[in-house]
Short mmCIF file of C-alpha atoms in Angstrom, two decimals:
data_model
loop_
_atom_site.label_atom_id
_atom_site.label_comp_id
_atom_site.label_asym_id
_atom_site.label_seq_id
_atom_site.Cartn_x
_atom_site.Cartn_y
_atom_site.Cartn_z
CA UNK A 1 -1.71 2.54 -3.90
CA UNK A 2 1.97 3.93 -4.78
CA UNK A 3 3.47 7.32 -4.13
CA UNK A 4 6.04 9.71 -5.94
CA UNK A 5 7.19 13.14 -5.09
CA UNK A 6 8.65 16.06 -7.20
CA UNK A 7 9.53 18.96 -5.81
CA UNK A 8 8.90 22.03 -7.39
CA UNK A 9 9.93 24.53 -4.99
CA UNK A 10 10.08 25.16 -1.41
CA UNK A 11 6.31 25.54 -0.82
CA UNK A 12 5.02 23.68 -3.76
CA UNK A 13 4.89 19.73 -4.63
CA UNK A 14 3.41 17.54 -7.06
CA UNK A 15 2.59 14.06 -6.35
CA UNK A 16 2.09 11.00 -8.60
CA UNK A 17 0.11 8.48 -7.47
CA UNK A 18 -0.76 5.08 -8.35
CA UNK A 19 -4.00 2.99 -8.03
CA UNK A 20 -4.28 -0.45 -8.30
CA UNK A 21 -7.37 -2.47 -8.48
CA UNK A 22 -7.95 -2.68 -4.84
CA UNK A 23 -7.84 1.06 -4.55
CA UNK A 24 -10.54 1.05 -7.36
CA UNK A 25 -12.93 -1.32 -6.31
CA UNK A 26 -13.13 0.36 -2.86
CA UNK A 27 -13.53 3.59 -5.03
CA UNK A 28 -16.19 2.01 -7.05
CA UNK A 29 -18.55 0.95 -4.35
CA UNK A 30 -18.48 4.75 -2.59
CA UNK A 31 -19.21 5.74 -6.07
CA UNK A 32 -22.26 3.58 -6.51
CA UNK A 33 -23.27 4.52 -3.27
CA UNK A 34 -23.54 7.87 -4.40
CA UNK A 35 -25.09 6.92 -7.66
CA UNK A 36 -27.61 5.36 -5.39
CA UNK A 37 -28.80 8.56 -3.28
CA UNK A 38 -31.06 10.07 -6.27
CA UNK A 39 -31.40 6.69 -8.16
CA UNK A 40 -35.48 5.14 -8.21
CA UNK A 41 -35.16 1.30 -9.16
CA UNK A 42 -38.32 -0.58 -9.04
CA UNK A 43 -39.16 -2.59 -5.76
CA UNK A 44 -36.79 -0.41 -4.09
CA UNK A 45 -37.39 2.86 -2.26
CA UNK A 46 -35.57 5.74 -3.59
CA UNK A 47 -31.42 5.69 -2.47
CA UNK A 48 -32.15 2.25 -1.23
CA UNK A 49 -31.39 -0.47 -4.54
CA UNK A 50 -27.74 -2.22 -3.67
CA UNK A 51 -25.04 -1.66 -5.49
CA UNK A 52 -25.71 -4.34 -7.69
CA UNK A 53 -28.75 -3.04 -8.80
CA UNK A 54 -27.70 0.23 -9.36
CA UNK A 55 -24.48 -1.03 -11.92
CA UNK A 56 -27.38 -2.24 -13.77
CA UNK A 57 -29.27 1.04 -14.05
CA UNK A 58 -26.60 3.32 -14.55
CA UNK A 59 -24.07 3.93 -17.35
CA UNK A 60 -20.83 2.80 -17.60
CA UNK A 61 -19.26 6.03 -18.46
CA UNK A 62 -21.02 7.87 -15.43
CA UNK A 63 -19.76 5.02 -13.15
CA UNK A 64 -16.41 5.78 -14.10
CA UNK A 65 -16.49 9.24 -13.77
CA UNK A 66 -17.75 8.79 -10.20
CA UNK A 67 -15.32 6.25 -10.00
CA UNK A 68 -12.49 8.24 -10.56
CA UNK A 69 -13.61 11.26 -8.46
CA UNK A 70 -14.19 9.14 -5.07
CA UNK A 71 -11.18 7.56 -5.85
CA UNK A 72 -8.89 10.81 -6.41
CA UNK A 73 -10.84 12.52 -3.29
CA UNK A 74 -10.26 9.88 -0.75
CA UNK A 75 -6.63 8.60 -1.37
CA UNK A 76 -5.39 12.10 -1.89
CA UNK A 77 -4.69 13.00 1.95
CA UNK A 78 -2.85 10.06 2.47
CA UNK A 79 -0.78 10.63 -0.43
CA UNK A 80 0.36 13.93 0.89
CA UNK A 81 0.57 12.35 4.46
CA UNK A 82 3.20 9.35 2.74
CA UNK A 83 4.83 12.45 0.92
CA UNK A 84 5.08 13.95 4.46
CA UNK A 85 3.75 16.82 3.35
CA UNK A 86 0.97 19.28 4.42
CA UNK A 87 -1.08 20.81 1.44
CA UNK A 88 -2.14 24.35 1.93
CA UNK A 89 -4.18 24.40 -1.37
CA UNK A 90 -4.69 21.82 -4.11
CA UNK A 91 -3.47 23.65 -7.39
CA UNK A 92 -4.66 21.14 -9.96
CA UNK A 93 -5.24 17.50 -10.20
CA UNK A 94 -4.41 15.64 -13.70
CA UNK A 95 -5.93 12.22 -14.59
CA UNK A 96 -2.88 10.53 -16.63
CA UNK A 97 -4.61 7.05 -16.62
CA UNK A 98 -7.24 5.09 -15.87
CA UNK A 99 -8.68 1.28 -16.47
CA UNK A 100 -12.14 0.84 -14.97
CA UNK A 101 -11.22 -1.85 -12.18
CA UNK A 102 -7.76 -2.33 -13.02
CA UNK A 103 -5.66 0.63 -12.24
CA UNK A 104 -5.44 4.78 -12.54
CA UNK A 105 -2.53 7.29 -12.16
CA UNK A 106 -3.20 10.77 -11.45
CA UNK A 107 -0.77 13.93 -10.31
CA UNK A 108 -1.51 16.12 -7.71
CA UNK A 109 0.24 19.67 -7.54
CA UNK A 110 -0.32 21.93 -4.42
CA UNK A 111 1.21 24.53 -2.24
CA UNK A 112 2.48 23.26 0.99
CA UNK A 113 3.73 24.15 4.06
CA UNK A 114 7.35 24.63 3.76
CA UNK A 115 10.38 22.58 6.01
CA UNK A 116 10.95 25.29 8.31
CA UNK A 117 14.54 25.17 10.23
CA UNK A 118 14.41 27.27 13.40
CA UNK A 119 16.74 29.65 14.25
CA UNK A 120 18.76 29.62 17.56
CA UNK A 121 15.93 31.56 19.50
CA UNK A 122 18.29 31.86 22.60
CA UNK A 123 21.16 34.37 21.33
CA UNK A 124 18.71 37.13 19.61
CA UNK A 125 20.27 40.36 20.07
CA UNK A 126 17.36 42.43 20.17
CA UNK A 127 17.23 44.63 23.04
CA UNK A 128 14.16 46.08 24.79
CA UNK A 129 13.48 49.97 24.24
CA UNK A 130 14.13 52.35 26.79
CA UNK A 131 11.01 53.58 28.57
CA UNK A 132 11.95 56.14 30.62
CA UNK A 133 10.36 59.60 29.43
CA UNK A 134 12.86 62.59 28.78
CA UNK A 135 11.80 65.93 30.60
CA UNK A 136 10.95 67.23 27.35
CA UNK A 137 8.41 64.63 26.59
CA UNK A 138 6.82 65.64 30.25
CA UNK A 139 6.96 69.34 29.50
CA UNK A 140 5.35 68.63 26.26
CA UNK A 141 2.25 67.19 27.84
CA UNK A 142 2.79 70.24 30.45
CA UNK A 143 2.36 72.69 27.14
CA UNK A 144 -0.92 70.65 26.00
CA UNK A 145 -2.40 71.37 29.23
CA UNK A 146 -1.21 75.28 29.47
CA UNK A 147 -2.70 75.34 25.84
CA UNK A 148 -5.84 73.62 27.08
CA UNK A 149 -6.66 76.11 29.93
CA UNK A 150 -5.63 79.14 27.92
CA UNK A 151 -7.73 82.29 27.38
CA UNK A 152 -8.19 83.55 23.99
CA UNK A 153 -8.66 87.46 23.45
CA UNK A 154 -9.30 89.36 20.30
CA UNK A 155 -6.51 92.15 19.65
CA UNK A 156 -5.95 94.47 17.35
CA UNK A 157 -2.05 94.45 17.10
CA UNK A 158 -0.18 93.10 14.85
CA UNK A 159 0.19 89.21 14.80
CA UNK A 160 3.30 87.98 16.61
CA UNK A 161 4.35 84.30 17.30
CA UNK A 162 2.54 82.60 19.82
CA UNK A 163 -0.97 84.11 18.44
CA UNK A 164 -3.65 82.41 17.19
CA UNK A 165 -5.25 83.65 13.87
CA UNK A 166 -8.08 83.22 11.84
CA UNK A 167 -7.43 83.39 7.70
CA UNK A 168 -8.49 82.58 4.77
CA UNK A 169 -6.29 81.43 1.81
CA UNK A 170 -5.95 80.57 -1.28
CA UNK A 171 -2.68 78.60 -2.69
CA UNK A 172 -1.59 78.60 -6.41
CA UNK A 173 1.04 77.32 -8.44
CA UNK A 174 1.45 78.90 -12.14
CA UNK A 175 -1.74 81.07 -11.16
CA UNK A 176 -3.85 78.16 -10.76
CA UNK A 177 -5.16 77.09 -7.37
CA UNK A 178 -3.78 73.24 -6.32
CA UNK A 179 -6.02 70.56 -4.34
CA UNK A 180 -5.90 71.31 -0.79
CA UNK A 181 -4.75 74.58 -0.83
CA UNK A 182 -7.54 76.59 -0.01
CA UNK A 183 -9.33 76.85 3.26
CA UNK A 184 -11.87 79.46 4.81
CA UNK A 185 -12.05 80.73 8.74
CA UNK A 186 -9.13 78.57 9.19
CA UNK A 187 -7.76 78.64 12.82
CA UNK A 188 -3.84 78.85 13.36
CA UNK A 189 -1.60 79.00 15.88
CA UNK A 190 1.53 81.02 14.57
CA UNK A 191 4.75 79.05 15.80
CA UNK A 192 3.26 75.35 15.49
CA UNK A 193 4.80 74.79 12.44
CA UNK A 194 1.68 73.26 10.85
CA UNK A 195 2.30 74.83 7.52
CA UNK A 196 5.43 74.80 5.44
CA UNK A 197 8.39 77.10 6.38
CA UNK A 198 7.61 80.60 5.43
CA UNK A 199 4.17 80.26 6.13
CA UNK A 200 3.53 81.19 9.67
CA UNK A 201 6.47 83.79 9.69
CA UNK A 202 4.85 85.62 6.66
CA UNK A 203 1.51 86.41 8.54
CA UNK A 204 3.39 87.61 11.28
CA UNK A 205 3.69 91.45 11.64
CA UNK A 206 0.00 91.84 9.40
CA UNK A 207 -3.12 92.94 11.03
CA UNK A 208 -6.52 92.22 11.09
CA UNK A 209 -7.98 92.74 7.55
CA UNK A 210 -5.01 92.73 6.25
CA UNK A 211 -4.71 91.03 2.36
CA UNK A 212 -1.25 89.89 1.53
CA UNK A 213 0.74 87.27 -0.79
CA UNK A 214 3.00 84.97 0.59
CA UNK A 215 5.53 83.41 -2.43
CA UNK A 216 6.87 80.47 -0.65
CA UNK A 217 8.67 77.15 -2.02
CA UNK A 218 7.30 73.90 -0.85
CA UNK A 219 10.17 71.47 0.56
CA UNK A 220 12.02 69.39 -1.99
CA UNK A 221 11.08 66.30 0.59
CA UNK A 222 7.25 67.29 0.35
CA UNK A 223 5.14 64.28 0.26
CA UNK A 224 2.92 65.63 -2.93
CA UNK A 225 4.82 64.90 -5.73
CA UNK A 226 3.27 67.22 -7.62
CA UNK A 227 4.27 70.58 -5.00
CA UNK A 228 7.70 69.27 -4.16
CA UNK A 229 10.65 71.85 -4.42
CA UNK A 230 7.57 73.94 -6.41
CA UNK A 231 7.49 77.76 -6.23
CA UNK A 232 4.04 78.82 -5.01
CA UNK A 233 1.87 81.74 -3.92
CA UNK A 234 -0.66 82.21 -1.16
CA UNK A 235 -3.03 84.86 -1.31
CA UNK A 236 -3.73 85.15 2.48
CA UNK A 237 -6.66 87.47 3.99
CA UNK A 238 -6.42 87.61 7.35
CA UNK A 239 -9.62 88.27 9.70
CA UNK A 240 -8.97 88.14 13.25
CA UNK A 241 -5.72 88.07 15.76
CA UNK A 242 -6.11 86.41 19.19
CA UNK A 243 -3.66 87.04 21.92
CA UNK A 244 -3.51 83.36 23.25
CA UNK A 245 -3.02 83.85 27.40
CA UNK A 246 -1.63 81.10 29.13
CA UNK A 247 -2.08 80.22 32.66
CA UNK A 248 0.67 80.35 35.19
CA UNK A 249 2.70 76.75 35.59
CA UNK A 250 1.76 76.51 39.15
CA UNK A 251 0.05 74.81 42.08
CA UNK A 252 -3.63 76.27 41.08
CA UNK A 253 -3.12 74.67 37.68
CA UNK A 254 -2.43 71.55 39.02
CA UNK A 255 -5.58 71.48 41.03
CA UNK A 256 -7.95 72.43 38.13
CA UNK A 257 -6.09 68.92 36.09
CA UNK A 258 -7.56 66.51 38.90
CA UNK A 259 -6.78 65.49 42.55
CA UNK A 260 -3.26 67.18 42.66
CA UNK A 261 -2.02 69.50 45.08
CA UNK A 262 1.00 70.73 43.70
CA UNK A 263 2.62 71.05 40.24
CA UNK A 264 5.39 68.51 41.19
CA UNK A 265 2.23 65.88 41.96
CA UNK A 266 0.71 66.67 38.20
CA UNK A 267 3.95 66.47 36.91
CA UNK A 268 4.97 62.91 38.37
CA UNK A 269 1.97 61.76 37.36
CA UNK A 270 2.49 62.80 33.66
CA UNK A 271 5.77 61.34 33.78
CA UNK A 272 3.98 57.97 35.26
CA UNK A 273 1.46 57.44 32.84
CA UNK A 274 3.86 58.45 29.70
CA UNK A 275 5.94 55.36 30.88
CA UNK A 276 3.43 52.93 31.32
CA UNK A 277 2.87 54.25 27.43
CA UNK A 278 6.04 53.34 26.45
CA UNK A 279 6.27 50.03 28.71
CA UNK A 280 3.67 48.97 26.63
CA UNK A 281 4.64 50.39 23.21
CA UNK A 282 8.28 49.58 24.13
CA UNK A 283 7.18 45.70 24.55
CA UNK A 284 5.30 45.41 21.64
CA UNK A 285 8.18 46.41 19.44
CA UNK A 286 10.91 44.03 21.38
CA UNK A 287 8.42 41.35 20.68
CA UNK A 288 8.54 42.19 16.85
CA UNK A 289 12.26 43.08 16.89
CA UNK A 290 13.05 39.54 18.39
CA UNK A 291 10.46 37.59 15.61
CA UNK A 292 12.08 39.49 12.81
CA UNK A 293 15.77 38.74 13.85
CA UNK A 294 14.63 34.96 14.61
CA UNK A 295 12.78 35.04 10.96
CA UNK A 296 16.29 36.03 9.68
CA UNK A 297 17.99 33.29 11.55
CA UNK A 298 15.62 30.34 10.51
CA UNK A 299 15.30 28.72 7.13
CA UNK A 300 11.69 29.50 6.16
CA UNK A 301 9.64 30.14 2.53
CA UNK A 302 6.15 32.31 2.24
CA UNK A 303 3.84 29.67 0.28
CA UNK A 304 2.57 31.84 -2.31
CA UNK A 305 -1.81 31.44 -1.43
CA UNK A 306 -0.58 32.27 2.31
CA UNK A 307 1.18 35.39 1.10
CA UNK A 308 -1.88 36.22 -1.56
CA UNK A 309 -4.37 35.70 1.48
CA UNK A 310 -2.31 38.48 3.66
CA UNK A 311 -2.41 41.06 0.91
CA UNK A 312 -5.69 40.64 0.54
CA UNK A 313 -6.50 41.55 4.21
CA UNK A 314 -3.86 44.46 4.05
CA UNK A 315 -5.57 45.46 1.10
CA UNK A 316 -9.19 45.21 2.93
CA UNK A 317 -7.77 46.66 5.74
CA UNK A 318 -6.80 50.09 3.55
CA UNK A 319 -10.12 49.61 1.47
CA UNK A 320 -11.92 50.03 5.00
CA UNK A 321 -9.63 53.30 5.86
CA UNK A 322 -10.23 54.81 2.55
CA UNK A 323 -14.16 54.52 2.64
CA UNK A 324 -14.50 56.06 6.32
CA UNK A 325 -12.90 59.04 4.84
CA UNK A 326 -15.07 58.44 1.43
CA UNK A 327 -12.71 57.83 -0.56
CA UNK A 328 -11.97 54.35 -2.78
CA UNK A 329 -8.88 52.46 -2.38
CA UNK A 330 -6.95 53.75 -5.36
CA UNK A 331 -7.94 57.33 -4.42
CA UNK A 332 -6.53 56.52 -0.80
CA UNK A 333 -3.12 54.93 -2.54
CA UNK A 334 -2.84 58.04 -4.54
CA UNK A 335 -3.84 60.95 -1.93
CA UNK A 336 -3.12 59.59 1.70
CA UNK A 337 0.00 56.95 1.15
CA UNK A 338 1.35 58.95 -2.05
CA UNK A 339 2.13 55.79 -3.63
CA UNK A 340 1.50 54.63 -7.17
CA UNK A 341 -0.10 50.87 -7.34
CA UNK A 342 3.10 49.47 -8.29
CA UNK A 343 4.93 51.05 -5.21
CA UNK A 344 1.77 50.12 -2.54
CA UNK A 345 1.50 46.33 -4.49
CA UNK A 346 5.56 45.99 -3.74
CA UNK A 347 5.26 47.35 -0.15
CA UNK A 348 1.87 45.37 0.80
CA UNK A 349 3.68 42.10 -0.64
CA UNK A 350 6.85 42.48 1.51
CA UNK A 351 4.83 42.93 4.70
CA UNK A 352 2.84 40.20 3.78
CA UNK A 353 5.69 37.42 3.21
CA UNK A 354 7.21 38.81 6.81
CA UNK A 355 3.73 38.25 8.48
CA UNK A 356 3.57 34.68 7.03
CA UNK A 357 7.13 33.90 7.65
CA UNK A 358 6.39 34.65 11.51
CA UNK A 359 3.69 33.04 11.59
CA UNK A 360 5.43 29.75 10.47
CA UNK A 361 8.63 30.30 12.70
CA UNK A 362 6.30 30.90 15.58
CA UNK A 363 3.78 27.99 14.82
CA UNK A 364 6.86 25.92 14.74
CA UNK A 365 8.67 27.25 18.26
CA UNK A 366 5.44 26.72 19.50
CA UNK A 367 5.12 22.96 18.42
CA UNK A 368 8.81 22.14 19.36
CA UNK A 369 8.32 23.87 23.39
CA UNK A 370 5.01 22.07 23.42
CA UNK A 371 3.45 25.29 23.87
CA UNK A 372 -0.45 25.00 23.82
CA UNK A 373 -3.78 26.86 25.13
CA UNK A 374 -5.57 24.86 27.49
CA UNK A 375 -9.80 24.76 26.60
CA UNK A 376 -10.57 26.73 30.72
CA UNK A 377 -8.20 29.52 28.80
CA UNK A 378 -9.97 29.86 25.79
CA UNK A 379 -13.08 29.90 27.26
CA UNK A 380 -12.48 32.65 29.95
CA UNK A 381 -10.97 34.05 26.89
CA UNK A 382 -14.30 34.16 25.28
CA UNK A 383 -15.86 35.01 28.86
CA UNK A 384 -13.62 38.14 28.31
CA UNK A 385 -14.83 39.30 25.01
CA UNK A 386 -18.74 38.42 25.83
CA UNK A 387 -17.95 41.34 28.50
CA UNK A 388 -17.21 43.52 26.02
CA UNK A 389 -19.28 42.92 23.12
CA UNK A 390 -22.55 41.94 25.03
CA UNK A 391 -24.66 44.91 23.63
CA UNK A 392 -23.52 43.15 20.00
CA UNK A 393 -25.93 40.11 19.08
CA UNK A 394 -23.89 39.75 16.06
CA UNK A 395 -20.53 39.23 17.84
CA UNK A 396 -22.03 37.10 20.84
CA UNK A 397 -23.07 34.61 18.24
CA UNK A 398 -19.87 34.53 16.44
CA UNK A 399 -18.35 33.46 19.67
CA UNK A 400 -20.11 30.45 19.52
CA UNK A 401 -18.85 29.25 16.41
CA UNK A 402 -16.07 26.28 16.14
CA UNK A 403 -13.68 28.13 14.20
CA UNK A 404 -13.82 31.25 15.82
CA UNK A 405 -12.94 29.27 19.59
CA UNK A 406 -9.89 28.18 17.51
CA UNK A 407 -9.09 31.58 16.11
CA UNK A 408 -8.93 32.54 19.61
CA UNK A 409 -7.09 28.90 20.40
CA UNK A 410 -4.13 30.14 17.86
CA UNK A 411 -4.40 33.50 19.00
CA UNK A 412 -3.48 32.50 22.60
CA UNK A 413 -0.72 30.13 21.42
CA UNK A 414 1.20 32.67 19.87
CA UNK A 415 1.03 35.41 22.41
CA UNK A 416 2.31 32.57 24.74
CA UNK A 417 4.96 32.05 22.05
CA UNK A 418 6.22 35.21 21.95
CA UNK A 419 6.19 35.90 26.30
CA UNK A 420 8.38 32.25 26.11
CA UNK A 421 10.73 34.56 23.28
CA UNK A 422 11.09 37.21 25.76
CA UNK A 423 12.03 34.88 28.27
CA UNK A 424 13.99 32.88 26.34
CA UNK A 425 16.13 35.95 25.73
CA UNK A 426 16.36 37.02 29.40
CA UNK A 427 13.93 40.03 28.90
CA UNK A 428 11.22 38.63 30.83
CA UNK A 429 11.76 40.40 34.16
CA UNK A 430 12.84 43.66 32.58
CA UNK A 431 9.41 43.16 30.30
CA UNK A 432 7.21 42.54 33.35
CA UNK A 433 8.78 45.31 35.19
CA UNK A 434 8.27 47.71 32.69
CA UNK A 435 4.65 46.69 32.41
CA UNK A 436 3.63 47.55 35.79
CA UNK A 437 2.31 50.63 36.67
CA UNK A 438 4.15 53.03 38.90
CA UNK A 439 2.71 55.19 41.11
CA UNK A 440 3.28 58.90 41.71
CA UNK A 441 5.69 60.32 44.18
CA UNK A 442 3.65 63.23 46.06
#
């Protein structure tokens, strides 16, 4: 067997394979064994006739077709190995020449894993994001607690900022009601900023039973393009005004929230929880930033077949989200994502390419650094997942499949490689410190 390789792109090659009589002899022997499987020859059990008898009872054309098929299938892996190319998907195979028992030529075009030239992974500039919550972050949580324990009392006075109102409203543009602009018995805290500018302020000063119109212009940057910058009228019926009476921000409130003696204890606990949440998000972002930077410093191309696979996964995720909200894919893209199909396609493709390149770079880094996952680590992960999914018979069965185990092994390797990347950039100590839960000071 002889091979020549033609590089069509960084991710696609065409290999020409030339086979001689010796190659075809081996292929013919296997072809006759295949043909014998369903052949009945007098004096022999079905499938047990020798090759010489099979050749006499099968047409030369059928033998030739089976032989070249076997020849291509059995020699192609070795041809790609000789060409030092790792095929992802065979695009097409063309038989150029075939002289039975003498010679054959064929070409195979395939998407292949690209050559990856890894950048310097020790000198990345990404920085761990800050995780210390601000005083305003803590106060926001305290305010939510105050709102949760607040009392609401019906009042006959005019509505003021901070009150809760119950309203019916219909939004119209050019005299016609527009989608999403109508509601009944809607509860709204005035000053919460849930509606476009002017809506909540326009209710202030009105009393229960009042009907009034609010002439408002939607912001130019409003996501719904049909309303952005447009003049509208909201017909509003104010049905009820509730005064919101918040509890005092004192030690008594803290005691209602758990095992806390003082408000300082509660604030310390809130700060600690926020810092843990921030730390987790910071580490994930730091990892992503490191990988993104490493991809930019590396030479790596994204094979189209892998990009298409990722785009399919992305679309499947969006489709599931759409179905959970009672919409199909197209409706979700238009109403929720607020993009045209072309805009979504471009964004999804960019994301898919990033994912493919990141995966290839991490695979090469893991290989170069000898990062692996042991059988014991894989089994430990499976045991962990069994505890989580013990009530799902389907999930428990899936965990027994070899392909699922291999997927878990790959994930463990990637996770270890990300940890290695963090360590290599001197971020390990801080990352570990960030991840440690801190006790609230009491």
